[in-house]
DNA sequence: CTGTTAGCGCCTTCAC
DNA sequence: GTGAAGGCGCTAACAG
């Protein structure tokens, strides 16, 4: 079913149908308009995006690449929220979202990078510095607008916008909160499986808060591997035998925080009297902890919609409004501190 | 950067470059091959998918529509897993995934339905029967292969495959388990906000198990609205005052089950002695409940990959292998029964 | 094994 | 307000 056929059916020229389909009704006669509308409906006409894209050199589509070690790259909570927000924002503007999940070593497999399919690319990166750089470098060569989630803007990327949250402040807030509550010795639970830049920032915030209170020691990192439930508990069990005891556990996300909470409760620890625990993100499932975890609320969905609006604006206006947008975070006091 | 330019640089015809780019190396001279490869790399050439799609009438792209009341349509856990699996499966075959989240009343806004952008459409529907029918009817008119998640195949959809899990058996399993444990009076926690066909099946399984044990009464439905945490607890509080007490709570997902668990614990109920509680799905966060919820494991990620493979096969072979594929579920015994 | 030709469906341009 | 011509980048079909 093509524009031509619709035009023949409606007894008008293809251009008239094209104008109608693309909402350029301004100069069309009312009678012509209804005739075209009927033909479109009768023939069940759908415009061919490939042909339009070829002619206009615009795809009306945005790409989203999520780099994660796990094939279930959306289970993180953060990516889930960001993708929902992004997809709603770009869809509302008539754009499609093309989603791709990759491991840090799979740059070469990326269809979205190696073909011209989208008008702009959004990325949520993880992995080693060199793996991340490989991605940003590749995207920099595309001559396409790029948007980075949870990372500072990159030098190599000129036409680029960064949308992030104030993770350093989050780490700072939560550490000050613990200090005020009397904690002096800290374990920091982090996962080593997927390396997010955002986590580094949180750690910096923690270190900064400690330094400001005059404490430069008393922080001990516990590697929780993939950060999954059992693995976190195993790491904690080892830490309890090998390391001197602690007042507080700062988990870099709620998943690890809740795993720690359940584990310590099962060992008879009183929370928060014996040990205080904090998480990070406050995504839906966070409410399932018992007692409620003290945590930081991350505006994941808003980050996604903000990014979508920013990208659409870039495509319409020719350049990004800002090089970097930072959304705020918020401390949520629970029963674990 | 076009094929022509690459061809000029490599001193060959455009067809040779096209063949090289599309992996048709069979008949190319080794020397020619390296010359083309160098030109492609030097010019940083990326094939234009729109042009290729126009010429071949194939988009190398699959659409995924998730119909949900909530804008955060991926937070459900199920859609998260299905989308991850689907995206990995189609990406591995060189296809792109185009994602769209819609409310049940937003059929008219669907870009994926109203433009030719994909080679096939996958859908996870919810909402009233008529709203769902509007979607399947619209897709039926597209002359495109369709794939339905968690629904039986539809009569109106000829070129269609359904990928689901045995929800009825899940409901049956969990109810028999509760009966064996001595429960006689049941509350069934369901959300009315987003209506999934899968939930109906679970309910039928519950009813069937009760009927088989000779009990036709003793089941009371509790409407938890959106099914979110606080709303579930409010609904439960009302039910406790208005309704005669119960032995067991069958929640239609883990979210509601955990909300019920936390609420009843806070009211001093002993679980499972006073009341038994079950959930449904066993997605990641399920482990955060304390004690662990007895639940049914849903193979969400596998459903996604199965669907992806099935759709790719359909596109290659011209028809679906099966009209319907049902994956199995599994009872997971926790501490709440 | 490589080159030539033609046309996919649409929209920009320009004529009417 | 509407029509005709041309070409976007690519590849099927066929010629050499």
Tab-separated table of N, CA and C in Angstrom, chain A residues 254-314:
chain	number	residue	atom	x	y	z
A	254	UNK	N	20.276	-0.574	47.220
A	254	UNK	CA	19.336	-1.158	48.175
A	254	UNK	C	19.407	-2.677	48.186
A	255	UNK	N	19.658	-3.270	47.011
A	255	UNK	CA	19.729	-4.732	46.946
A	255	UNK	C	20.740	-5.266	47.958
A	256	UNK	N	21.939	-4.714	47.948
A	256	UNK	CA	22.964	-5.176	48.882
A	256	UNK	C	22.605	-4.787	50.312
A	257	UNK	N	22.020	-3.617	50.468
A	257	UNK	CA	21.620	-3.177	51.803
A	257	UNK	C	20.610	-4.135	52.423
A	258	UNK	N	19.636	-4.549	51.632
A	258	UNK	CA	18.606	-5.439	52.165
A	258	UNK	C	19.188	-6.824	52.428
A	259	UNK	N	20.081	-7.272	51.546
A	259	UNK	CA	20.745	-8.561	51.775
A	259	UNK	C	21.505	-8.518	53.099
A	260	UNK	N	22.220	-7.420	53.339
A	260	UNK	CA	22.971	-7.272	54.594
A	260	UNK	C	22.018	-7.257	55.782
A	261	UNK	N	20.928	-6.515	55.623
A	261	UNK	CA	19.946	-6.408	56.701
A	261	UNK	C	19.392	-7.780	57.090
A	262	UNK	N	18.962	-8.534	56.104
A	262	UNK	CA	18.397	-9.853	56.399
A	262	UNK	C	19.440	-10.758	57.037
A	263	UNK	N	20.657	-10.686	56.539
A	263	UNK	CA	21.717	-11.548	57.049
A	263	UNK	C	22.024	-11.216	58.511
A	264	UNK	N	22.190	-9.936	58.796
A	264	UNK	CA	22.563	-9.544	60.156
A	264	UNK	C	21.428	-9.824	61.137
A	265	UNK	N	20.188	-9.612	60.700
A	265	UNK	CA	19.048	-9.944	61.556
A	265	UNK	C	19.072	-11.432	61.885
A	266	UNK	N	19.352	-12.247	60.879
A	266	UNK	CA	19.351	-13.700	61.108
A	266	UNK	C	20.466	-14.106	62.062
A	267	UNK	N	21.515	-13.284	62.160
A	267	UNK	CA	22.604	-13.576	63.098
A	267	UNK	C	22.332	-12.970	64.469
A	268	UNK	N	21.178	-12.388	64.636
A	268	UNK	CA	20.802	-11.878	65.940
A	268	UNK	C	21.228	-10.451	66.222
A	269	UNK	N	21.766	-9.774	65.229
A	269	UNK	CA	22.166	-8.379	65.445
A	269	UNK	C	20.928	-7.509	65.600
A	270	UNK	N	21.016	-6.507	66.477
A	270	UNK	CA	19.907	-5.576	66.612
A	270	UNK	C	20.175	-4.391	65.691
A	271	UNK	N	19.194	-4.114	64.827
A	271	UNK	CA	19.305	-2.999	63.882
A	271	UNK	C	18.332	-1.927	64.347
A	272	UNK	N	18.711	-0.697	64.575
A	272	UNK	CA	20.025	-0.108	64.290
A	272	UNK	C	20.969	-0.037	65.500
A	273	UNK	N	20.543	-0.594	66.671
A	273	UNK	CA	21.375	-0.397	67.869
A	273	UNK	C	22.790	-0.948	67.685
A	274	UNK	N	22.897	-2.198	67.237
A	274	UNK	CA	24.227	-2.795	67.081
A	274	UNK	C	24.914	-2.308	65.800
A	275	UNK	N	24.174	-2.357	64.737
A	275	UNK	CA	24.719	-1.935	63.444
A	275	UNK	C	23.661	-1.145	62.685
A	276	UNK	N	24.086	-0.050	62.108
A	276	UNK	CA	23.188	0.729	61.242
A	276	UNK	C	23.471	0.338	59.786
A	277	UNK	N	22.427	0.393	58.985
A	277	UNK	CA	22.577	0.004	57.581
A	277	UNK	C	21.902	1.041	56.684
A	278	UNK	N	22.568	1.367	55.591
A	278	UNK	CA	21.930	2.247	54.606
A	278	UNK	C	22.032	1.642	53.209
A	279	UNK	N	21.094	2.049	52.373
A	279	UNK	CA	21.086	1.599	50.979
A	279	UNK	C	21.250	2.784	50.048
A	280	UNK	N	20.782	2.610	48.834
A	280	UNK	CA	20.881	3.675	47.842
A	280	UNK	C	19.913	3.378	46.700
A	281	UNK	N	19.063	4.312	46.371
A	281	UNK	CA	18.184	4.344	45.191
A	281	UNK	C	16.692	4.451	45.506
A	282	UNK	N	16.216	3.703	46.510
A	282	UNK	CA	14.795	3.769	46.858
A	282	UNK	C	13.880	3.436	45.690
A	283	UNK	N	14.278	2.459	44.870
A	283	UNK	CA	13.364	1.998	43.837
A	283	UNK	C	12.324	1.077	44.465
A	284	UNK	N	11.227	0.864	43.750
A	284	UNK	CA	10.053	0.171	44.274
A	284	UNK	C	10.308	-0.866	45.361
A	285	UNK	N	11.102	-1.865	45.056
A	285	UNK	CA	11.234	-2.998	45.967
A	285	UNK	C	11.856	-2.616	47.299
A	286	UNK	N	12.462	-1.430	47.351
A	286	UNK	CA	13.090	-0.986	48.587
A	286	UNK	C	12.123	-1.064	49.776
A	287	UNK	N	10.848	-0.837	49.495
A	287	UNK	CA	9.853	-0.860	50.580
A	287	UNK	C	9.698	-2.231	51.203
A	288	UNK	N	10.203	-3.271	50.533
A	288	UNK	CA	9.993	-4.619	51.036
A	288	UNK	C	10.917	-4.950	52.183
A	289	UNK	N	11.914	-4.119	52.441
A	289	UNK	CA	12.831	-4.423	53.542
A	289	UNK	C	12.102	-4.219	54.867
A	290	UNK	N	12.562	-4.937	55.855
A	290	UNK	CA	11.894	-4.892	57.156
A	290	UNK	C	12.954	-4.939	58.241
A	291	UNK	N	13.204	-3.860	58.973
A	291	UNK	CA	12.567	-2.540	58.858
A	291	UNK	C	12.986	-1.826	57.577
A	292	UNK	N	12.311	-0.715	57.324
A	292	UNK	CA	12.581	0.052	56.119
A	292	UNK	C	14.012	0.575	56.141
A	293	UNK	N	14.708	0.382	55.043
A	293	UNK	CA	16.099	0.795	54.920
A	293	UNK	C	16.195	2.320	54.796
A	294	UNK	N	17.111	2.909	55.539
A	294	UNK	CA	17.452	4.307	55.273
A	294	UNK	C	18.202	4.351	53.956
A	295	UNK	N	17.808	5.263	53.083
A	295	UNK	CA	18.385	5.223	51.734
A	295	UNK	C	18.355	6.599	51.087
A	296	UNK	N	18.798	6.654	49.844
A	296	UNK	CA	18.783	7.889	49.049
A	296	UNK	C	17.840	7.666	47.880
A	297	UNK	N	16.938	8.598	47.670
A	297	UNK	CA	16.041	8.433	46.535
A	297	UNK	C	16.700	8.933	45.257
A	298	UNK	N	16.789	8.044	44.256
A	298	UNK	CA	17.342	8.408	42.948
A	298	UNK	C	16.197	8.672	41.984
A	299	UNK	N	16.213	9.790	41.287
A	299	UNK	CA	15.111	10.127	40.382
A	299	UNK	C	15.287	9.477	39.015
A	300	UNK	N	15.261	8.144	38.971
A	300	UNK	CA	15.551	7.413	37.731
A	300	UNK	C	14.609	7.760	36.596
A	301	UNK	N	13.309	7.732	36.873
A	301	UNK	CA	12.335	8.007	35.811
A	301	UNK	C	12.501	9.431	35.285
A	302	UNK	N	12.694	10.386	36.196
A	302	UNK	CA	12.879	11.783	35.773
A	302	UNK	C	14.141	11.949	34.941
A	303	UNK	N	15.170	11.208	35.286
A	303	UNK	CA	16.397	11.257	34.489
A	303	UNK	C	16.093	10.824	33.060
A	304	UNK	N	15.273	9.779	32.937
A	304	UNK	CA	14.903	9.298	31.608
A	304	UNK	C	14.101	10.325	30.823
A	305	UNK	N	13.080	10.910	31.440
A	305	UNK	CA	12.256	11.880	30.696
A	305	UNK	C	13.065	13.141	30.378
A	306	UNK	N	13.863	13.589	31.324
A	306	UNK	CA	14.711	14.755	31.063
A	306	UNK	C	15.596	14.501	29.860
A	307	UNK	N	16.210	13.336	29.826
A	307	UNK	CA	17.088	12.989	28.705
A	307	UNK	C	16.304	12.980	27.399
A	308	UNK	N	15.111	12.408	27.428
A	308	UNK	CA	14.292	12.355	26.219
A	308	UNK	C	13.987	13.754	25.703
A	309	UNK	N	13.538	14.619	26.598
A	309	UNK	CA	13.215	15.986	26.182
A	309	UNK	C	14.452	16.688	25.633
A	310	UNK	N	15.563	16.477	26.298
A	310	UNK	CA	16.801	17.135	25.887
A	310	UNK	C	17.210	16.670	24.486
A	311	UNK	N	17.091	15.382	24.251
A	311	UNK	CA	17.475	14.843	22.942
A	311	UNK	C	16.539	15.359	21.851
A	312	UNK	N	15.252	15.372	22.126
A	312	UNK	CA	14.294	15.882	21.135
A	312	UNK	C	14.589	17.354	20.841
A	313	UNK	N	14.860	18.093	21.890
A	313	UNK	CA	15.195	19.509	21.684
A	313	UNK	C	16.440	19.649	20.815
A	314	UNK	N	17.429	18.839	21.101
A	314	UNK	CA	18.660	18.864	20.295
A	314	UNK	C	18.366	18.628	18.813
